[in-house]
Amino acid sequence: MASIATPAPARRPGVVLAVLTFVYILNFLDRQLIGILAKPIQDALQITDGQLGLIGGLYFAMFYCFIAIPVGYLADKTNRVGVLSLACAVWSGATVACGMANNYAQLVVARMLVGFGEAGGVPPSYAIITDTYPPGRRGAAFGIFNMGPAIGAAAGVAFGAAIAERFGWRMPFIVVGGIGIVTAGLVWLIVREPARGGFDTVRSADTARFWPTLRMFFSNPVLMLAALGSGATQFVTYGLGNFAVLFLMRDKGMVLSEVAVWYALVLVVGMAGGMMLSGRIIDRMTRTSRAGYAVAPAASLAIAMPFYIAFVWAPTWPLALLLLTVVMVFNYFYLSASVALVQEEVRPDQRVLSGALLLLVMNFIGLGLGPTWVGFASDWFKANGAAQSLQSALYTLTPFYLIAIALFVTLARRLGREVRV
């Protein structure tokens, strides 16, 4: 291990962060279109809640989670910007294919291809940001980057619902996919590959090897607790997110034009506000102890849980959206915290693969199983005579708040025992 001098700040770090955030917006927007347009897709293709859950959950996650590992390893060995640009082109083309699907099987294949491409989106971006911003500024940078899901979801609702209402459910997939293909070229032209580990006090003389990095990740209690806590949280967030619009329309009486305005506003205020707030709080808390990476999400989830229960219960959609705004603010503290913790816990040459492994664990649990659980639970409640089967299914997500809180509390205790150097 050899010491290195502190490098000069990366050129145009704000531009790099803005481009990466826009790519993440498209990444999440493409992913969320199925949930946003669930009702018209169900009406057109005659699919059940369980089939919808599989498309948004397990089928997508099988490719998204597991392909992320070799893609992360490739990015650690090669050009991370190139991997990101190619991935953006692949998932955007597959999004266009979703809009051209004529039956359930074709939609499943297209969604799997979206997952294949999106596997190369986030892990390289994590590493590029880490090598662009020094410690002490990464929490805020990740807070901005992690606004991508909030903005993507809000844009998907606002524009996706509005376009679908006028031109049909296929057109939003085609338009958004086309924008992504153009963006893929812009990433390659604008973003430059930063020096690996440029802000670290030491730099490894060796490049990371696949199996040792894999063993390191799954044998490290800090990394596993962060990943499992994030997975339990995502079980709630994706389980809710993939069915929220359908729930608001079917059970609360909203129509697409109302969803396009009011639900989009909730996502902007709630999710984006939560991401910005969490990044700054985490930076402040971790100046004295790394336990802040776990205390912040544990506390935020404890606040969010009663508001989530009230949201599912709410008799009218205006009250439901008000309660959901609070839920959104506090549901996403875990993301910036876990990403920053994992990136700081591993060597610079292990960051992309470690980021991919974090996504593997938390997204397979959350993205893969959360929507699948809600969809099949809704079908089960319906088959057993429940008048509001989707509402009953959403109530079953509540215990996962408790599981996530317990995992983050355990992580906080472990981090609190560390001696800060």
PDB file of N, CA and C in Angstrom, residues 42-111:
ATOM      1  N   GLN A  42     -53.308  -3.334 -17.337  1.00  0.00           N
ATOM      2  CA  GLN A  42     -54.181  -4.436 -16.927  1.00  0.00           C
ATOM      3  C   GLN A  42     -55.422  -4.521 -17.812  1.00  0.00           C
ATOM      4  N   ASP A  43     -56.026  -3.386 -18.077  1.00  0.00           N
ATOM      5  CA  ASP A  43     -57.234  -3.368 -18.895  1.00  0.00           C
ATOM      6  C   ASP A  43     -56.952  -3.846 -20.326  1.00  0.00           C
ATOM      7  N   ALA A  44     -55.780  -3.470 -20.867  1.00  0.00           N
ATOM      8  CA  ALA A  44     -55.470  -3.804 -22.263  1.00  0.00           C
ATOM      9  C   ALA A  44     -55.030  -5.255 -22.427  1.00  0.00           C
ATOM     10  N   LEU A  45     -54.209  -5.744 -21.504  1.00  0.00           N
ATOM     11  CA  LEU A  45     -53.622  -7.081 -21.655  1.00  0.00           C
ATOM     12  C   LEU A  45     -54.284  -8.129 -20.775  1.00  0.00           C
ATOM     13  N   GLN A  46     -55.267  -7.703 -19.953  1.00  0.00           N
ATOM     14  CA  GLN A  46     -56.022  -8.637 -19.102  1.00  0.00           C
ATOM     15  C   GLN A  46     -55.095  -9.449 -18.193  1.00  0.00           C
ATOM     16  N   ILE A  47     -54.334  -8.759 -17.352  1.00  0.00           N
ATOM     17  CA  ILE A  47     -53.428  -9.438 -16.421  1.00  0.00           C
ATOM     18  C   ILE A  47     -53.873  -9.170 -14.984  1.00  0.00           C
ATOM     19  N   THR A  48     -53.539 -10.091 -14.081  1.00  0.00           N
ATOM     20  CA  THR A  48     -53.950  -9.997 -12.685  1.00  0.00           C
ATOM     21  C   THR A  48     -52.946  -9.196 -11.874  1.00  0.00           C
ATOM     22  N   ASP A  49     -53.289  -8.906 -10.602  1.00  0.00           N
ATOM     23  CA  ASP A  49     -52.357  -8.239  -9.706  1.00  0.00           C
ATOM     24  C   ASP A  49     -51.098  -9.079  -9.505  1.00  0.00           C
ATOM     25  N   GLY A  50     -51.271 -10.392  -9.410  1.00  0.00           N
ATOM     26  CA  GLY A  50     -50.117 -11.275  -9.232  1.00  0.00           C
ATOM     27  C   GLY A  50     -49.178 -11.226 -10.420  1.00  0.00           C
ATOM     28  N   GLN A  51     -49.727 -11.244 -11.642  1.00  0.00           N
ATOM     29  CA  GLN A  51     -48.886 -11.137 -12.836  1.00  0.00           C
ATOM     30  C   GLN A  51     -48.210  -9.777 -12.910  1.00  0.00           C
ATOM     31  N   LEU A  52     -48.926  -8.743 -12.507  1.00  0.00           N
ATOM     32  CA  LEU A  52     -48.351  -7.402 -12.482  1.00  0.00           C
ATOM     33  C   LEU A  52     -47.195  -7.333 -11.489  1.00  0.00           C
ATOM     34  N   GLY A  53     -47.370  -7.968 -10.322  1.00  0.00           N
ATOM     35  CA  GLY A  53     -46.303  -7.997  -9.332  1.00  0.00           C
ATOM     36  C   GLY A  53     -45.062  -8.705  -9.833  1.00  0.00           C
ATOM     37  N   LEU A  54     -45.238  -9.770 -10.604  1.00  0.00           N
ATOM     38  CA  LEU A  54     -44.097 -10.496 -11.162  1.00  0.00           C
ATOM     39  C   LEU A  54     -43.334  -9.651 -12.180  1.00  0.00           C
ATOM     40  N   ILE A  55     -44.068  -8.923 -13.020  1.00  0.00           N
ATOM     41  CA  ILE A  55     -43.406  -8.068 -14.012  1.00  0.00           C
ATOM     42  C   ILE A  55     -42.588  -6.975 -13.327  1.00  0.00           C
ATOM     43  N   GLY A  56     -43.204  -6.327 -12.328  1.00  0.00           N
ATOM     44  CA  GLY A  56     -42.518  -5.243 -11.632  1.00  0.00           C
ATOM     45  C   GLY A  56     -41.521  -5.732 -10.604  1.00  0.00           C
ATOM     46  N   GLY A  57     -41.611  -7.006 -10.215  1.00  0.00           N
ATOM     47  CA  GLY A  57     -40.773  -7.530  -9.146  1.00  0.00           C
ATOM     48  C   GLY A  57     -39.812  -8.596  -9.607  1.00  0.00           C
ATOM     49  N   LEU A  58     -40.192  -9.871  -9.448  1.00  0.00           N
ATOM     50  CA  LEU A  58     -39.263 -10.981  -9.603  1.00  0.00           C
ATOM     51  C   LEU A  58     -38.674 -11.076 -10.996  1.00  0.00           C
ATOM     52  N   TYR A  59     -39.493 -10.968 -12.043  1.00  0.00           N
ATOM     53  CA  TYR A  59     -38.972 -11.095 -13.403  1.00  0.00           C
ATOM     54  C   TYR A  59     -37.934 -10.014 -13.701  1.00  0.00           C
ATOM     55  N   PHE A  60     -38.237  -8.797 -13.300  1.00  0.00           N
ATOM     56  CA  PHE A  60     -37.291  -7.695 -13.504  1.00  0.00           C
ATOM     57  C   PHE A  60     -36.035  -7.903 -12.671  1.00  0.00           C
ATOM     58  N   ALA A  61     -36.205  -8.263 -11.410  1.00  0.00           N
ATOM     59  CA  ALA A  61     -35.082  -8.350 -10.482  1.00  0.00           C
ATOM     60  C   ALA A  61     -34.127  -9.487 -10.812  1.00  0.00           C
ATOM     61  N   MET A  62     -34.622 -10.577 -11.419  1.00  0.00           N
ATOM     62  CA  MET A  62     -33.740 -11.687 -11.750  1.00  0.00           C
ATOM     63  C   MET A  62     -32.588 -11.226 -12.633  1.00  0.00           C
ATOM     64  N   PHE A  63     -32.864 -10.350 -13.569  1.00  0.00           N
ATOM     65  CA  PHE A  63     -31.805  -9.818 -14.420  1.00  0.00           C
ATOM     66  C   PHE A  63     -31.115  -8.633 -13.757  1.00  0.00           C
ATOM     67  N   TYR A  64     -31.887  -7.720 -13.212  1.00  0.00           N
ATOM     68  CA  TYR A  64     -31.327  -6.495 -12.648  1.00  0.00           C
ATOM     69  C   TYR A  64     -30.323  -6.791 -11.545  1.00  0.00           C
ATOM     70  N   CYS A  65     -30.641  -7.705 -10.658  1.00  0.00           N
ATOM     71  CA  CYS A  65     -29.782  -7.967  -9.510  1.00  0.00           C
ATOM     72  C   CYS A  65     -28.547  -8.777  -9.877  1.00  0.00           C
ATOM     73  N   PHE A  66     -28.738  -9.888 -10.588  1.00  0.00           N
ATOM     74  CA  PHE A  66     -27.633 -10.817 -10.784  1.00  0.00           C
ATOM     75  C   PHE A  66     -26.686 -10.392 -11.904  1.00  0.00           C
ATOM     76  N   ILE A  67     -27.179  -9.727 -12.925  1.00  0.00           N
ATOM     77  CA  ILE A  67     -26.297  -9.227 -13.973  1.00  0.00           C
ATOM     78  C   ILE A  67     -25.427  -8.089 -13.429  1.00  0.00           C
ATOM     79  N   ALA A  68     -25.893  -7.417 -12.379  1.00  0.00           N
ATOM     80  CA  ALA A  68     -25.132  -6.306 -11.794  1.00  0.00           C
ATOM     81  C   ALA A  68     -23.775  -6.766 -11.281  1.00  0.00           C
ATOM     82  N   ILE A  69     -23.629  -8.022 -10.892  1.00  0.00           N
ATOM     83  CA  ILE A  69     -22.356  -8.503 -10.348  1.00  0.00           C
ATOM     84  C   ILE A  69     -21.266  -8.550 -11.419  1.00  0.00           C
ATOM     85  N   PRO A  70     -21.455  -9.298 -12.529  1.00  0.00           N
ATOM     86  CA  PRO A  70     -20.412  -9.266 -13.550  1.00  0.00           C
ATOM     87  C   PRO A  70     -20.222  -7.890 -14.177  1.00  0.00           C
ATOM     88  N   VAL A  71     -21.296  -7.128 -14.292  1.00  0.00           N
ATOM     89  CA  VAL A  71     -21.164  -5.771 -14.828  1.00  0.00           C
ATOM     90  C   VAL A  71     -20.324  -4.900 -13.890  1.00  0.00           C
ATOM     91  N   GLY A  72     -20.557  -5.037 -12.575  1.00  0.00           N
ATOM     92  CA  GLY A  72     -19.767  -4.286 -11.609  1.00  0.00           C
ATOM     93  C   GLY A  72     -18.300  -4.669 -11.655  1.00  0.00           C
ATOM     94  N   TYR A  73     -18.035  -5.951 -11.777  1.00  0.00           N
ATOM     95  CA  TYR A  73     -16.651  -6.423 -11.873  1.00  0.00           C
ATOM     96  C   TYR A  73     -15.999  -5.887 -13.143  1.00  0.00           C
ATOM     97  N   LEU A  74     -16.727  -5.923 -14.269  1.00  0.00           N
ATOM     98  CA  LEU A  74     -16.210  -5.394 -15.527  1.00  0.00           C
ATOM     99  C   LEU A  74     -15.886  -3.908 -15.407  1.00  0.00           C
ATOM    100  N   ALA A  75     -16.781  -3.170 -14.756  1.00  0.00           N
ATOM    101  CA  ALA A  75     -16.567  -1.724 -14.601  1.00  0.00           C
ATOM    102  C   ALA A  75     -15.359  -1.431 -13.713  1.00  0.00           C
ATOM    103  N   ASP A  76     -15.131  -2.260 -12.675  1.00  0.00           N
ATOM    104  CA  ASP A  76     -13.948  -2.081 -11.840  1.00  0.00           C
ATOM    105  C   ASP A  76     -12.670  -2.304 -12.633  1.00  0.00           C
ATOM    106  N   LYS A  77     -12.744  -3.120 -13.680  1.00  0.00           N
ATOM    107  CA  LYS A  77     -11.568  -3.456 -14.480  1.00  0.00           C
ATOM    108  C   LYS A  77     -11.400  -2.546 -15.688  1.00  0.00           C
ATOM    109  N   THR A  78     -12.471  -1.929 -16.142  1.00  0.00           N
ATOM    110  CA  THR A  78     -12.423  -1.171 -17.388  1.00  0.00           C
ATOM    111  C   THR A  78     -12.901   0.265 -17.162  1.00  0.00           C
ATOM    112  N   ASN A  79     -13.493   0.837 -18.189  1.00  0.00           N
ATOM    113  CA  ASN A  79     -13.957   2.220 -18.146  1.00  0.00           C
ATOM    114  C   ASN A  79     -15.384   2.280 -17.620  1.00  0.00           C
ATOM    115  N   ARG A  80     -15.561   2.888 -16.455  1.00  0.00           N
ATOM    116  CA  ARG A  80     -16.875   2.922 -15.818  1.00  0.00           C
ATOM    117  C   ARG A  80     -17.867   3.781 -16.599  1.00  0.00           C
ATOM    118  N   VAL A  81     -17.381   4.854 -17.199  1.00  0.00           N
ATOM    119  CA  VAL A  81     -18.265   5.721 -17.991  1.00  0.00           C
ATOM    120  C   VAL A  81     -18.775   4.981 -19.226  1.00  0.00           C
ATOM    121  N   GLY A  82     -17.896   4.201 -19.858  1.00  0.00           N
ATOM    122  CA  GLY A  82     -18.301   3.417 -21.023  1.00  0.00           C
ATOM    123  C   GLY A  82     -19.360   2.385 -20.687  1.00  0.00           C
ATOM    124  N   VAL A  83     -19.190   1.706 -19.550  1.00  0.00           N
ATOM    125  CA  VAL A  83     -20.170   0.720 -19.103  1.00  0.00           C
ATOM    126  C   VAL A  83     -21.518   1.394 -18.855  1.00  0.00           C
ATOM    127  N   LEU A  84     -21.497   2.558 -18.204  1.00  0.00           N
ATOM    128  CA  LEU A  84     -22.731   3.282 -17.909  1.00  0.00           C
ATOM    129  C   LEU A  84     -23.438   3.709 -19.197  1.00  0.00           C
ATOM    130  N   SER A  85     -22.680   4.221 -20.169  1.00  0.00           N
ATOM    131  CA  SER A  85     -23.266   4.682 -21.425  1.00  0.00           C
ATOM    132  C   SER A  85     -23.920   3.528 -22.184  1.00  0.00           C
ATOM    133  N   LEU A  86     -23.227   2.392 -22.272  1.00  0.00           N
ATOM    134  CA  LEU A  86     -23.775   1.226 -22.969  1.00  0.00           C
ATOM    135  C   LEU A  86     -25.029   0.702 -22.267  1.00  0.00           C
ATOM    136  N   ALA A  87     -24.982   0.649 -20.934  1.00  0.00           N
ATOM    137  CA  ALA A  87     -26.136   0.165 -20.173  1.00  0.00           C
ATOM    138  C   ALA A  87     -27.362   1.036 -20.407  1.00  0.00           C
ATOM    139  N   CYS A  88     -27.153   2.347 -20.425  1.00  0.00           N
ATOM    140  CA  CYS A  88     -28.266   3.279 -20.654  1.00  0.00           C
ATOM    141  C   CYS A  88     -28.903   3.039 -22.020  1.00  0.00           C
ATOM    142  N   ALA A  89     -28.075   2.774 -23.047  1.00  0.00           N
ATOM    143  CA  ALA A  89     -28.607   2.503 -24.379  1.00  0.00           C
ATOM    144  C   ALA A  89     -29.426   1.213 -24.394  1.00  0.00           C
ATOM    145  N   VAL A  90     -28.954   0.183 -23.685  1.00  0.00           N
ATOM    146  CA  VAL A  90     -29.648  -1.109 -23.676  1.00  0.00           C
ATOM    147  C   VAL A  90     -31.007  -0.997 -22.997  1.00  0.00           C
ATOM    148  N   TRP A  91     -31.042  -0.412 -21.770  1.00  0.00           N
ATOM    149  CA  TRP A  91     -32.331  -0.384 -21.066  1.00  0.00           C
ATOM    150  C   TRP A  91     -33.323   0.561 -21.742  1.00  0.00           C
ATOM    151  N   SER A  92     -32.814   1.592 -22.415  1.00  0.00           N
ATOM    152  CA  SER A  92     -33.716   2.517 -23.102  1.00  0.00           C
ATOM    153  C   SER A  92     -34.344   1.857 -24.322  1.00  0.00           C
ATOM    154  N   GLY A  93     -33.540   1.081 -25.070  1.00  0.00           N
ATOM    155  CA  GLY A  93     -34.099   0.343 -26.193  1.00  0.00           C
ATOM    156  C   GLY A  93     -35.135  -0.668 -25.748  1.00  0.00           C
ATOM    157  N   ALA A  94     -34.874  -1.325 -24.609  1.00  0.00           N
ATOM    158  CA  ALA A  94     -35.828  -2.292 -24.078  1.00  0.00           C
ATOM    159  C   ALA A  94     -37.108  -1.612 -23.600  1.00  0.00           C
ATOM    160  N   THR A  95     -36.994  -0.384 -23.120  1.00  0.00           N
ATOM    161  CA  THR A  95     -38.190   0.364 -22.705  1.00  0.00           C
ATOM    162  C   THR A  95     -39.092   0.638 -23.898  1.00  0.00           C
ATOM    163  N   VAL A  96     -38.495   0.979 -25.026  1.00  0.00           N
ATOM    164  CA  VAL A  96     -39.277   1.150 -26.252  1.00  0.00           C
ATOM    165  C   VAL A  96     -40.005  -0.151 -26.597  1.00  0.00           C
ATOM    166  N   ALA A  97     -39.304  -1.287 -26.404  1.00  0.00           N
ATOM    167  CA  ALA A  97     -39.916  -2.591 -26.698  1.00  0.00           C
ATOM    168  C   ALA A  97     -41.109  -2.870 -25.785  1.00  0.00           C
ATOM    169  N   CYS A  98     -41.060  -2.387 -24.531  1.00  0.00           N
ATOM    170  CA  CYS A  98     -42.213  -2.549 -23.631  1.00  0.00           C
ATOM    171  C   CYS A  98     -43.458  -1.908 -24.224  1.00  0.00           C
ATOM    172  N   GLY A  99     -43.271  -0.739 -24.821  1.00  0.00           N
ATOM    173  CA  GLY A  99     -44.407  -0.037 -25.408  1.00  0.00           C
ATOM    174  C   GLY A  99     -44.947  -0.691 -26.664  1.00  0.00           C
ATOM    175  N   MET A 100     -44.190  -1.638 -27.218  1.00  0.00           N
ATOM    176  CA  MET A 100     -44.621  -2.322 -28.432  1.00  0.00           C
ATOM    177  C   MET A 100     -45.142  -3.724 -28.149  1.00  0.00           C
ATOM    178  N   ALA A 101     -45.172  -4.143 -26.865  1.00  0.00           N
ATOM    179  CA  ALA A 101     -45.608  -5.490 -26.501  1.00  0.00           C
ATOM    180  C   ALA A 101     -47.104  -5.661 -26.776  1.00  0.00           C
ATOM    181  N   ASN A 102     -47.474  -6.791 -27.355  1.00  0.00           N
ATOM    182  CA  ASN A 102     -48.875  -7.070 -27.676  1.00  0.00           C
ATOM    183  C   ASN A 102     -49.521  -8.071 -26.741  1.00  0.00           C
ATOM    184  N   ASN A 103     -48.725  -8.692 -25.853  1.00  0.00           N
ATOM    185  CA  ASN A 103     -49.282  -9.646 -24.901  1.00  0.00           C
ATOM    186  C   ASN A 103     -48.380  -9.717 -23.677  1.00  0.00           C
ATOM    187  N   TYR A 104     -48.823 -10.483 -22.689  1.00  0.00           N
ATOM    188  CA  TYR A 104     -48.096 -10.563 -21.416  1.00  0.00           C
ATOM    189  C   TYR A 104     -46.697 -11.122 -21.592  1.00  0.00           C
ATOM    190  N   ALA A 105     -46.530 -12.167 -22.408  1.00  0.00           N
ATOM    191  CA  ALA A 105     -45.221 -12.786 -22.592  1.00  0.00           C
ATOM    192  C   ALA A 105     -44.226 -11.804 -23.201  1.00  0.00           C
ATOM    193  N   GLN A 106     -44.656 -11.041 -24.189  1.00  0.00           N
ATOM    194  CA  GLN A 106     -43.765 -10.055 -24.799  1.00  0.00           C
ATOM    195  C   GLN A 106     -43.376  -8.969 -23.804  1.00  0.00           C
ATOM    196  N   LEU A 107     -44.312  -8.559 -22.973  1.00  0.00           N
ATOM    197  CA  LEU A 107     -44.025  -7.552 -21.961  1.00  0.00           C
ATOM    198  C   LEU A 107     -43.027  -8.075 -20.941  1.00  0.00           C
ATOM    199  N   VAL A 108     -43.153  -9.343 -20.559  1.00  0.00           N
ATOM    200  CA  VAL A 108     -42.214  -9.957 -19.621  1.00  0.00           C
ATOM    201  C   VAL A 108     -40.798  -9.944 -20.191  1.00  0.00           C
ATOM    202  N   VAL A 109     -40.631 -10.356 -21.449  1.00  0.00           N
ATOM    203  CA  VAL A 109     -39.307 -10.389 -22.077  1.00  0.00           C
ATOM    204  C   VAL A 109     -38.705  -8.983 -22.142  1.00  0.00           C
ATOM    205  N   ALA A 110     -39.518  -8.009 -22.539  1.00  0.00           N
ATOM    206  CA  ALA A 110     -39.027  -6.629 -22.628  1.00  0.00           C
ATOM    207  C   ALA A 110     -38.607  -6.106 -21.260  1.00  0.00           C
ATOM    208  N   ARG A 111     -39.387  -6.421 -20.228  1.00  0.00           N
ATOM    209  CA  ARG A 111     -39.047  -5.978 -18.872  1.00  0.00           C
ATOM    210  C   ARG A 111     -37.756  -6.620 -18.386  1.00  0.00           C
TER     211      ARG A 111
END
